[in-house]
Amino acid sequence: MVVLAGGVGAAKLLAGLVRAHPPEDLLAVVNTADDVLLHGLHVSPDLDTVVYTLAGAVNPDTGWGLAAETWQAMDALDRYGGITWFRLGDRDLATHLYRTHRLGQGADLAAVTAEIAAAWGLKLAVLPVTNNRIETRVTTADEGEIGFQDYFVRRRHDVAVSAVRVAGAARARPVPGLIEALGAARLIVIAPSNPIVSIGPVLEVPGVYRAVADRRDAVVAVSPIVGGAALKGPADRLMRELGHESSAVGVARLYREVAATLVIDETDAGLADEVEKAGVSCLVAPTVMDGVESATALARVVLGCAPATAPA
Ligand code: FO1
């Protein structure tokens, strides 16, 4: 099974999937367009959120960074007027130090991610969508084009966006093994992550969109929009600002070429017919994951969408 993942929402569903399905048969393919180079360190927020969550070590209040964290380095950096708007905890820093060290030695991001996931005892495979640098760039009215973390964290995504692009996508290559895994997977899951800035960049890496679209009948997506709103982050605003309807129907329209089924929350049961009219089969189920039980229950609904026959 292959799960296309962004950050927090995807990590929660993955925490359910590893309980409902053998983790050895799970491959999480994670967005890296949120990655940021800061203090000379390579930070991979979505990869780290997936690893930390599945390791049971993530900060439960934020969904990113580590629980029981300390902030000595950030406090010490404040003395110098260094960059501290992007909060890097003392233990989290070790991940970025290690990743940067290994990349500097010539290891690729997939290899380093495998080392980090193994160090946290994870049994499922976690892969960046590409080993190449891709970077979400967001155009705002007052600052022009800025980096994703400048938008998401420094500006608290509290600014209107007129365009989003993934710099580097055109020349990026899918991480080795990804296209084959998509061709062979019994089921492909599009996790409830931001369709624009988390799932979008994954599908923009050349070859990935086509590989997923070719398996459309084996692809199930979970809507990250519930009752017209995102459970976390700016997905609803971004969809509206970029001309899409911020609803489960809007998500269906975004995914209809790549996914045969969309799971929407019971809150949106009344939209099921419109989702079907958008050309996507609709499953109504509880999609708000407030703990492992609800995540596991949703995982079971998703797993139930696996076609009976394995791919030809
Ligand atoms: N999100 C914030 O809102 N504020 C932060 O200071 C912050 C720091 C941070 C450090 C490491 C990391 O892995 C993630 C971090 N995030 C922070 C989340 C990050 O912005 C992610 O990109 C979002 O979760 C969206 O995927």
mmCIF file of C-alpha atoms and ligand atoms in Angstrom:
data_model
loop_
_atom_site.group_PDB
_atom_site.id
_atom_site.type_symbol
_atom_site.label_atom_id
_atom_site.label_comp_id
_atom_site.label_asym_id
_atom_site.label_seq_id
_atom_site.Cartn_x
_atom_site.Cartn_y
_atom_site.Cartn_z
ATOM 1 C CA MET A 1 0.000 0.000 0.000
ATOM 2 C CA VAL A 2 1.199 3.511 -0.814
ATOM 3 C CA VAL A 3 0.029 6.585 1.111
ATOM 4 C CA LEU A 4 0.598 10.054 -0.396
ATOM 5 C CA ALA A 5 1.202 12.223 2.649
ATOM 6 C CA GLY A 6 1.713 15.785 3.797
ATOM 7 C CA GLY A 7 2.014 16.691 7.460
ATOM 8 C CA VAL A 8 -0.305 16.440 10.415
ATOM 9 C CA GLY A 9 -3.486 14.984 8.866
ATOM 10 C CA ALA A 10 -1.544 12.343 6.973
ATOM 11 C CA ALA A 11 0.477 11.412 10.055
ATOM 12 C CA LYS A 12 -2.713 10.865 12.056
ATOM 13 C CA LEU A 13 -4.181 8.570 9.397
ATOM 14 C CA LEU A 14 -0.874 6.685 9.134
ATOM 15 C CA ALA A 15 -0.962 6.121 12.900
ATOM 16 C CA GLY A 16 -4.298 4.388 12.300
ATOM 17 C CA LEU A 17 -3.143 2.503 9.208
ATOM 18 C CA VAL A 18 -0.180 0.892 11.003
ATOM 19 C CA ARG A 19 -2.659 -0.527 13.512
ATOM 20 C CA ALA A 20 -5.145 -1.750 10.918
ATOM 21 C CA HIS A 21 -2.626 -3.130 8.404
ATOM 22 C CA PRO A 22 0.863 -4.710 8.560
ATOM 23 C CA PRO A 23 3.262 -1.731 8.622
ATOM 24 C CA GLU A 24 5.745 -3.743 6.553
ATOM 25 C CA ASP A 25 3.235 -3.431 3.703
ATOM 26 C CA LEU A 26 2.892 0.354 4.041
ATOM 27 C CA LEU A 27 4.872 2.989 2.149
ATOM 28 C CA ALA A 28 4.388 6.640 3.105
ATOM 29 C CA VAL A 29 5.445 8.997 0.283
ATOM 30 C CA VAL A 30 5.855 12.399 1.869
ATOM 31 C CA ASN A 31 5.833 15.978 0.585
ATOM 32 C CA THR A 32 9.175 17.762 0.817
ATOM 33 C CA ALA A 33 8.191 21.096 -0.707
ATOM 34 C CA ASP A 34 7.729 22.446 2.855
ATOM 35 C CA ASP A 35 11.424 21.767 3.500
ATOM 36 C CA VAL A 36 13.422 24.805 4.568
ATOM 37 C CA LEU A 37 17.130 25.585 4.867
ATOM 38 C CA LEU A 38 17.568 27.491 8.119
ATOM 39 C CA HIS A 39 20.710 28.133 10.229
ATOM 40 C CA GLY A 40 22.482 26.092 7.549
ATOM 41 C CA LEU A 41 20.271 23.108 8.468
ATOM 42 C CA HIS A 42 17.935 21.132 6.192
ATOM 43 C CA VAL A 43 14.563 20.912 7.953
ATOM 44 C CA SER A 44 11.929 18.514 6.528
ATOM 45 C CA PRO A 45 8.720 19.320 8.453
ATOM 46 C CA ASP A 46 6.356 16.820 6.809
ATOM 47 C CA LEU A 47 8.852 13.943 6.952
ATOM 48 C CA ASP A 48 9.549 14.721 10.618
ATOM 49 C CA THR A 49 5.846 15.033 11.502
ATOM 50 C CA VAL A 50 5.206 11.590 9.993
ATOM 51 C CA VAL A 51 8.202 9.992 11.744
ATOM 52 C CA TYR A 52 7.646 11.652 15.113
ATOM 53 C CA THR A 53 3.894 10.884 15.080
ATOM 54 C CA LEU A 54 4.395 7.213 14.176
ATOM 55 C CA ALA A 55 7.112 6.994 16.836
ATOM 56 C CA GLY A 56 4.613 8.310 19.390
ATOM 57 C CA ALA A 57 7.024 11.179 20.089
ATOM 58 C CA VAL A 58 5.328 14.112 18.337
ATOM 59 C CA ASN A 59 4.147 17.151 20.295
ATOM 60 C CA PRO A 60 0.433 16.258 20.571
ATOM 61 C CA ASP A 61 -0.685 19.885 20.844
ATOM 62 C CA THR A 62 0.961 21.092 17.635
ATOM 63 C CA GLY A 63 1.329 17.927 15.556
ATOM 64 C CA TRP A 64 4.924 18.923 14.744
ATOM 65 C CA GLY A 65 8.195 18.869 16.676
ATOM 66 C CA LEU A 66 8.807 16.678 19.700
ATOM 67 C CA ALA A 67 6.833 16.314 22.912
ATOM 68 C CA ALA A 68 8.470 17.412 26.212
ATOM 69 C CA GLU A 69 10.746 19.692 24.242
ATOM 70 C CA THR A 70 13.117 22.357 25.636
ATOM 71 C CA TRP A 71 14.060 25.597 23.860
ATOM 72 C CA GLN A 72 17.510 26.491 25.197
ATOM 73 C CA ALA A 73 19.029 26.912 21.721
ATOM 74 C CA MET A 74 16.202 29.191 20.562
ATOM 75 C CA ASP A 75 16.465 31.284 23.739
ATOM 76 C CA ALA A 76 20.249 31.530 23.350
ATOM 77 C CA LEU A 77 19.790 32.478 19.677
ATOM 78 C CA ASP A 78 17.494 35.340 20.696
ATOM 79 C CA ARG A 79 20.463 36.952 22.426
ATOM 80 C CA TYR A 80 22.066 37.388 18.964
ATOM 81 C CA GLY A 81 18.858 38.393 17.219
ATOM 82 C CA GLY A 82 18.990 35.153 15.249
ATOM 83 C CA ILE A 83 16.021 33.600 13.425
ATOM 84 C CA THR A 84 13.702 32.198 16.062
ATOM 85 C CA TRP A 85 10.249 32.666 14.491
ATOM 86 C CA PHE A 86 10.605 29.102 13.211
ATOM 87 C CA ARG A 87 10.738 27.209 16.489
ATOM 88 C CA LEU A 88 13.358 24.460 16.551
ATOM 89 C CA GLY A 89 13.395 22.596 19.872
ATOM 90 C CA ASP A 90 16.649 21.306 21.361
ATOM 91 C CA ARG A 91 15.903 17.642 20.652
ATOM 92 C CA ASP A 92 14.338 18.387 17.264
ATOM 93 C CA LEU A 93 17.578 20.153 16.337
ATOM 94 C CA ALA A 94 19.399 16.823 16.536
ATOM 95 C CA THR A 95 17.278 15.543 13.640
ATOM 96 C CA HIS A 96 18.189 18.521 11.460
ATOM 97 C CA LEU A 97 21.868 18.359 12.492
ATOM 98 C CA TYR A 98 21.991 14.667 11.622
ATOM 99 C CA ARG A 99 20.090 15.064 8.341
ATOM 100 C CA THR A 100 22.293 17.960 7.245
ATOM 101 C CA HIS A 101 25.449 16.094 8.240
ATOM 102 C CA ARG A 102 24.441 12.991 6.240
ATOM 103 C CA LEU A 103 23.331 15.007 3.189
ATOM 104 C CA GLY A 104 26.686 16.760 3.368
ATOM 105 C CA GLN A 105 28.359 13.362 3.229
ATOM 106 C CA GLY A 106 26.525 12.714 -0.052
ATOM 107 C CA ALA A 107 23.695 10.529 1.240
ATOM 108 C CA ASP A 108 20.363 11.253 -0.456
ATOM 109 C CA LEU A 109 17.246 12.365 1.430
ATOM 110 C CA ALA A 110 15.611 8.930 1.024
ATOM 111 C CA ALA A 111 18.590 7.180 2.636
ATOM 112 C CA VAL A 112 18.792 9.663 5.499
ATOM 113 C CA THR A 113 15.027 9.457 6.069
ATOM 114 C CA ALA A 114 15.282 5.658 6.247
ATOM 115 C CA GLU A 115 18.044 5.987 8.867
ATOM 116 C CA ILE A 116 15.983 8.435 10.939
ATOM 117 C CA ALA A 117 12.807 6.307 10.674
ATOM 118 C CA ALA A 118 14.749 3.187 11.675
ATOM 119 C CA ALA A 119 16.301 5.033 14.630
ATOM 120 C CA TRP A 120 12.759 5.750 15.847
ATOM 121 C CA GLY A 121 11.865 2.061 15.422
ATOM 122 C CA LEU A 122 9.352 2.547 12.620
ATOM 123 C CA LYS A 123 8.371 -0.563 10.642
ATOM 124 C CA LEU A 124 6.673 1.131 7.686
ATOM 125 C CA ALA A 125 8.733 2.668 4.889
ATOM 126 C CA VAL A 126 8.876 6.477 4.793
ATOM 127 C CA LEU A 127 10.144 8.101 1.596
ATOM 128 C CA PRO A 128 10.447 11.690 0.400
ATOM 129 C CA VAL A 129 8.602 12.048 -2.929
ATOM 130 C CA THR A 130 11.921 13.094 -4.527
ATOM 131 C CA ASN A 131 15.564 13.384 -3.510
ATOM 132 C CA ASN A 132 15.749 16.651 -5.413
ATOM 133 C CA ARG A 133 15.103 20.041 -3.834
ATOM 134 C CA ILE A 134 11.498 21.203 -4.435
ATOM 135 C CA GLU A 135 10.137 24.303 -2.746
ATOM 136 C CA THR A 136 6.606 25.649 -2.457
ATOM 137 C CA ARG A 137 6.623 29.380 -3.216
ATOM 138 C CA VAL A 138 3.560 31.445 -2.329
ATOM 139 C CA THR A 139 2.673 34.841 -3.872
ATOM 140 C CA THR A 140 1.168 37.317 -1.401
ATOM 141 C CA ALA A 141 -0.198 40.790 -2.086
ATOM 142 C CA ASP A 142 2.144 42.640 0.258
ATOM 143 C CA GLU A 143 5.412 40.675 0.001
ATOM 144 C CA GLY A 144 5.243 39.133 -3.473
ATOM 145 C CA GLU A 145 6.594 35.591 -3.684
ATOM 146 C CA ILE A 146 7.773 34.134 -0.346
ATOM 147 C CA GLY A 147 8.805 30.692 0.875
ATOM 148 C CA PHE A 148 6.257 28.296 2.306
ATOM 149 C CA GLN A 149 7.462 28.554 5.910
ATOM 150 C CA ASP A 150 7.568 32.338 5.635
ATOM 151 C CA TYR A 151 3.896 32.117 4.655
ATOM 152 C CA PHE A 152 2.852 29.347 7.005
ATOM 153 C CA VAL A 153 4.839 30.253 10.141
ATOM 154 C CA ARG A 154 6.281 33.768 9.949
ATOM 155 C CA ARG A 155 3.038 35.216 8.496
ATOM 156 C CA ARG A 156 0.921 32.581 10.308
ATOM 157 C CA HIS A 157 -0.726 31.959 6.877
ATOM 158 C CA ASP A 158 -2.777 35.046 7.729
ATOM 159 C CA VAL A 159 -2.245 36.695 4.343
ATOM 160 C CA ALA A 160 -4.118 36.315 1.047
ATOM 161 C CA VAL A 161 -2.417 34.203 -1.590
ATOM 162 C CA SER A 162 -2.745 34.769 -5.335
ATOM 163 C CA ALA A 163 -0.492 31.971 -6.616
ATOM 164 C CA VAL A 164 1.334 28.859 -5.445
ATOM 165 C CA ARG A 165 4.106 27.150 -7.377
ATOM 166 C CA VAL A 166 6.527 24.353 -6.618
ATOM 167 C CA ALA A 167 9.988 25.580 -7.567
ATOM 168 C CA GLY A 168 12.222 22.783 -8.833
ATOM 169 C CA ALA A 169 9.332 20.398 -9.569
ATOM 170 C CA ALA A 170 9.905 20.335 -13.338
ATOM 171 C CA ARG A 171 13.435 18.958 -13.013
ATOM 172 C CA ALA A 172 12.774 16.765 -9.960
ATOM 173 C CA ARG A 173 12.713 12.995 -10.357
ATOM 174 C CA PRO A 174 10.451 10.652 -8.387
ATOM 175 C CA VAL A 175 12.356 8.966 -5.590
ATOM 176 C CA PRO A 176 13.727 5.628 -6.870
ATOM 177 C CA GLY A 177 11.147 2.851 -6.564
ATOM 178 C CA LEU A 178 8.148 5.180 -6.275
ATOM 179 C CA ILE A 179 6.713 4.731 -9.782
ATOM 180 C CA GLU A 180 7.085 0.953 -9.500
ATOM 181 C CA ALA A 181 5.452 0.978 -6.036
ATOM 182 C CA LEU A 182 2.510 2.985 -7.401
ATOM 183 C CA GLY A 183 2.119 0.475 -10.252
ATOM 184 C CA ALA A 184 2.165 -2.523 -7.933
ATOM 185 C CA ALA A 185 0.162 -1.199 -4.955
ATOM 186 C CA ARG A 186 -3.090 -2.963 -4.033
ATOM 187 C CA LEU A 187 -4.323 0.407 -2.754
ATOM 188 C CA ILE A 188 -3.115 4.009 -3.032
ATOM 189 C CA VAL A 189 -4.327 6.435 -0.372
ATOM 190 C CA ILE A 190 -4.337 10.226 -0.707
ATOM 191 C CA ALA A 191 -4.180 11.256 2.953
ATOM 192 C CA PRO A 192 -6.221 14.142 4.418
ATOM 193 C CA SER A 193 -3.485 16.726 3.858
ATOM 194 C CA ASN A 194 -3.681 20.113 2.186
ATOM 195 C CA PRO A 195 -4.589 19.419 -1.469
ATOM 196 C CA ILE A 196 -2.805 22.581 -2.672
ATOM 197 C CA VAL A 197 0.513 22.702 -0.774
ATOM 198 C CA SER A 198 0.952 19.140 0.535
ATOM 199 C CA ILE A 199 -0.606 16.647 -1.889
ATOM 200 C CA GLY A 200 -0.191 19.041 -4.840
ATOM 201 C CA PRO A 201 3.626 19.064 -4.748
ATOM 202 C CA VAL A 202 3.727 15.260 -4.450
ATOM 203 C CA LEU A 203 1.617 14.930 -7.609
ATOM 204 C CA GLU A 204 3.687 17.586 -9.383
ATOM 205 C CA VAL A 205 6.902 15.578 -9.351
ATOM 206 C CA PRO A 206 7.142 14.413 -12.986
ATOM 207 C CA GLY A 207 5.668 10.965 -13.516
ATOM 208 C CA VAL A 208 3.815 10.763 -10.202
ATOM 209 C CA TYR A 209 0.500 12.273 -11.358
ATOM 210 C CA ARG A 210 0.365 9.920 -14.367
ATOM 211 C CA ALA A 211 1.343 6.900 -12.262
ATOM 212 C CA VAL A 212 -1.444 7.618 -9.774
ATOM 213 C CA ALA A 213 -4.027 8.497 -12.459
ATOM 214 C CA ASP A 214 -3.237 5.185 -14.223
ATOM 215 C CA ARG A 215 -4.264 3.402 -10.994
ATOM 216 C CA ARG A 216 -7.307 5.613 -10.380
ATOM 217 C CA ASP A 217 -9.596 2.657 -9.538
ATOM 218 C CA ALA A 218 -7.265 1.682 -6.691
ATOM 219 C CA VAL A 219 -6.969 5.212 -5.340
ATOM 220 C CA VAL A 220 -8.982 6.475 -2.366
ATOM 221 C CA ALA A 221 -8.667 10.003 -0.997
ATOM 222 C CA VAL A 222 -9.797 11.344 2.360
ATOM 223 C CA SER A 223 -11.153 14.902 2.303
ATOM 224 C CA PRO A 224 -9.171 17.291 4.524
ATOM 225 C CA ILE A 225 -12.089 19.730 4.320
ATOM 226 C CA VAL A 226 -14.919 19.069 6.768
ATOM 227 C CA GLY A 227 -17.973 21.314 6.822
ATOM 228 C CA GLY A 228 -16.256 23.685 4.383
ATOM 229 C CA ALA A 229 -13.284 24.210 6.683
ATOM 230 C CA ALA A 230 -9.836 22.716 7.163
ATOM 231 C CA LEU A 231 -9.356 20.942 10.483
ATOM 232 C CA LYS A 232 -5.923 22.544 10.722
ATOM 233 C CA GLY A 233 -3.999 25.026 8.575
ATOM 234 C CA PRO A 234 -5.013 27.115 5.583
ATOM 235 C CA ALA A 235 -6.348 24.476 3.145
ATOM 236 C CA ASP A 236 -9.829 26.043 3.008
ATOM 237 C CA ARG A 237 -8.563 29.597 2.468
ATOM 238 C CA LEU A 238 -5.967 28.501 -0.091
ATOM 239 C CA MET A 239 -8.598 26.586 -2.065
ATOM 240 C CA ARG A 240 -10.899 29.619 -2.134
ATOM 241 C CA GLU A 241 -8.095 32.068 -2.928
ATOM 242 C CA LEU A 242 -7.008 29.873 -5.831
ATOM 243 C CA GLY A 243 -10.529 29.626 -7.253
ATOM 244 C CA HIS A 244 -11.677 26.265 -5.917
ATOM 245 C CA GLU A 245 -14.752 25.591 -3.784
ATOM 246 C CA SER A 246 -13.653 25.026 -0.197
ATOM 247 C CA SER A 247 -15.740 21.923 0.397
ATOM 248 C CA ALA A 248 -15.678 18.159 -0.001
ATOM 249 C CA VAL A 249 -17.042 18.784 -3.527
ATOM 250 C CA GLY A 250 -14.140 21.109 -4.274
ATOM 251 C CA VAL A 251 -11.762 18.377 -3.121
ATOM 252 C CA ALA A 252 -13.567 15.835 -5.341
ATOM 253 C CA ARG A 253 -13.080 18.142 -8.347
ATOM 254 C CA LEU A 254 -9.368 18.517 -7.537
ATOM 255 C CA TYR A 255 -8.839 14.756 -7.225
ATOM 256 C CA ARG A 256 -11.293 13.325 -9.772
ATOM 257 C CA GLU A 257 -8.606 12.442 -12.339
ATOM 258 C CA VAL A 258 -6.485 10.550 -9.827
ATOM 259 C CA ALA A 259 -8.922 9.067 -7.302
ATOM 260 C CA ALA A 260 -12.008 6.889 -7.860
ATOM 261 C CA THR A 261 -13.244 7.281 -4.287
ATOM 262 C CA LEU A 262 -13.418 10.177 -1.831
ATOM 263 C CA VAL A 263 -14.142 9.617 1.859
ATOM 264 C CA ILE A 264 -15.997 12.584 3.339
ATOM 265 C CA ASP A 265 -17.045 13.288 6.908
ATOM 266 C CA GLU A 266 -20.561 12.604 8.181
ATOM 267 C CA THR A 267 -20.931 16.378 8.575
ATOM 268 C CA ASP A 268 -20.901 16.558 4.784
ATOM 269 C CA ALA A 269 -23.241 13.616 4.132
ATOM 270 C CA GLY A 270 -25.555 16.036 2.309
ATOM 271 C CA LEU A 271 -22.783 16.623 -0.275
ATOM 272 C CA ALA A 272 -22.466 12.959 -1.250
ATOM 273 C CA ASP A 273 -24.607 13.356 -4.408
ATOM 274 C CA GLU A 274 -22.604 16.384 -5.540
ATOM 275 C CA VAL A 275 -19.342 14.495 -4.951
ATOM 276 C CA GLU A 276 -20.689 11.675 -7.120
ATOM 277 C CA LYS A 277 -21.736 14.233 -9.775
ATOM 278 C CA ALA A 278 -18.117 15.459 -9.742
ATOM 279 C CA GLY A 279 -17.257 11.967 -10.969
ATOM 280 C CA VAL A 280 -15.926 10.459 -7.749
ATOM 281 C CA SER A 281 -17.546 7.663 -5.729
ATOM 282 C CA CYS A 282 -18.370 8.970 -2.291
ATOM 283 C CA LEU A 283 -18.001 7.213 1.052
ATOM 284 C CA VAL A 284 -19.399 8.923 4.152
ATOM 285 C CA ALA A 285 -17.597 8.136 7.414
ATOM 286 C CA PRO A 286 -16.220 9.850 10.543
ATOM 287 C CA THR A 287 -12.982 11.455 9.265
ATOM 288 C CA VAL A 288 -12.086 13.663 12.238
ATOM 289 C CA MET A 289 -9.235 11.825 13.992
ATOM 290 C CA ASP A 290 -9.020 12.880 17.623
ATOM 291 C CA GLY A 291 -7.108 9.815 18.753
ATOM 292 C CA VAL A 292 -5.766 6.451 17.739
ATOM 293 C CA GLU A 293 -9.148 4.740 17.888
ATOM 294 C CA SER A 294 -10.798 7.148 15.432
ATOM 295 C CA ALA A 295 -7.707 7.076 13.208
ATOM 296 C CA THR A 296 -7.776 3.265 13.178
ATOM 297 C CA ALA A 297 -11.495 3.245 12.390
ATOM 298 C CA LEU A 298 -10.934 5.626 9.464
ATOM 299 C CA ALA A 299 -7.985 3.500 8.353
ATOM 300 C CA ARG A 300 -10.308 0.499 8.197
ATOM 301 C CA VAL A 301 -12.788 2.441 6.027
ATOM 302 C CA VAL A 302 -9.937 3.367 3.682
ATOM 303 C CA LEU A 303 -8.559 -0.190 3.587
ATOM 304 C CA GLY A 304 -12.038 -1.421 2.695
ATOM 305 C CA CYS A 305 -11.684 0.424 -0.621
ATOM 306 C CA ALA A 306 -8.910 -1.891 -1.802
ATOM 307 C CA PRO A 307 -9.976 -3.535 -5.074
ATOM 308 C CA ALA A 308 -10.495 -7.292 -4.685
ATOM 309 C CA THR A 309 -7.909 -8.163 -7.303
ATOM 310 C CA ALA A 310 -4.272 -7.153 -7.128
ATOM 311 C CA PRO A 311 -2.999 -5.104 -10.107
ATOM 312 C CA ALA A 312 -2.383 -6.987 -13.337
HETATM 313 N N1 FO1 B 1 4.770 25.403 12.588
HETATM 314 C C1 FO1 B 1 4.443 26.576 13.219
HETATM 315 O O1 FO1 B 1 3.303 27.013 13.099
HETATM 316 N N2 FO1 B 1 5.368 27.274 13.966
HETATM 317 C C2 FO1 B 1 6.637 26.845 14.117
HETATM 318 O O2 FO1 B 1 7.449 27.512 14.790
HETATM 319 C C3 FO1 B 1 7.003 25.595 13.497
HETATM 320 C C4 FO1 B 1 8.287 25.072 13.646
HETATM 321 C C5 FO1 B 1 8.560 23.786 13.103
HETATM 322 C C6 FO1 B 1 9.790 23.183 13.331
HETATM 323 C C7 FO1 B 1 10.050 21.920 12.805
HETATM 324 C C8 FO1 B 1 9.083 21.258 12.065
HETATM 325 O O3 FO1 B 1 9.314 20.009 11.590
HETATM 326 C C9 FO1 B 1 7.827 21.836 11.826
HETATM 327 C C10 FO1 B 1 7.566 23.117 12.336
HETATM 328 N N3 FO1 B 1 6.318 23.723 12.137
HETATM 329 C C11 FO1 B 1 6.012 24.916 12.734
HETATM 330 C C12 FO1 B 1 5.282 23.073 11.273
HETATM 331 C C13 FO1 B 1 5.670 23.353 9.840
HETATM 332 O O4 FO1 B 1 5.448 24.705 9.520
HETATM 333 C C14 FO1 B 1 4.925 22.466 8.814
HETATM 334 O O5 FO1 B 1 5.383 22.781 7.577
HETATM 335 C C15 FO1 B 1 3.421 22.600 8.891
HETATM 336 O O6 FO1 B 1 3.024 21.680 9.841
HETATM 337 C C16 FO1 B 1 2.737 22.322 7.565
HETATM 338 O O7 FO1 B 1 3.121 21.067 7.086
#
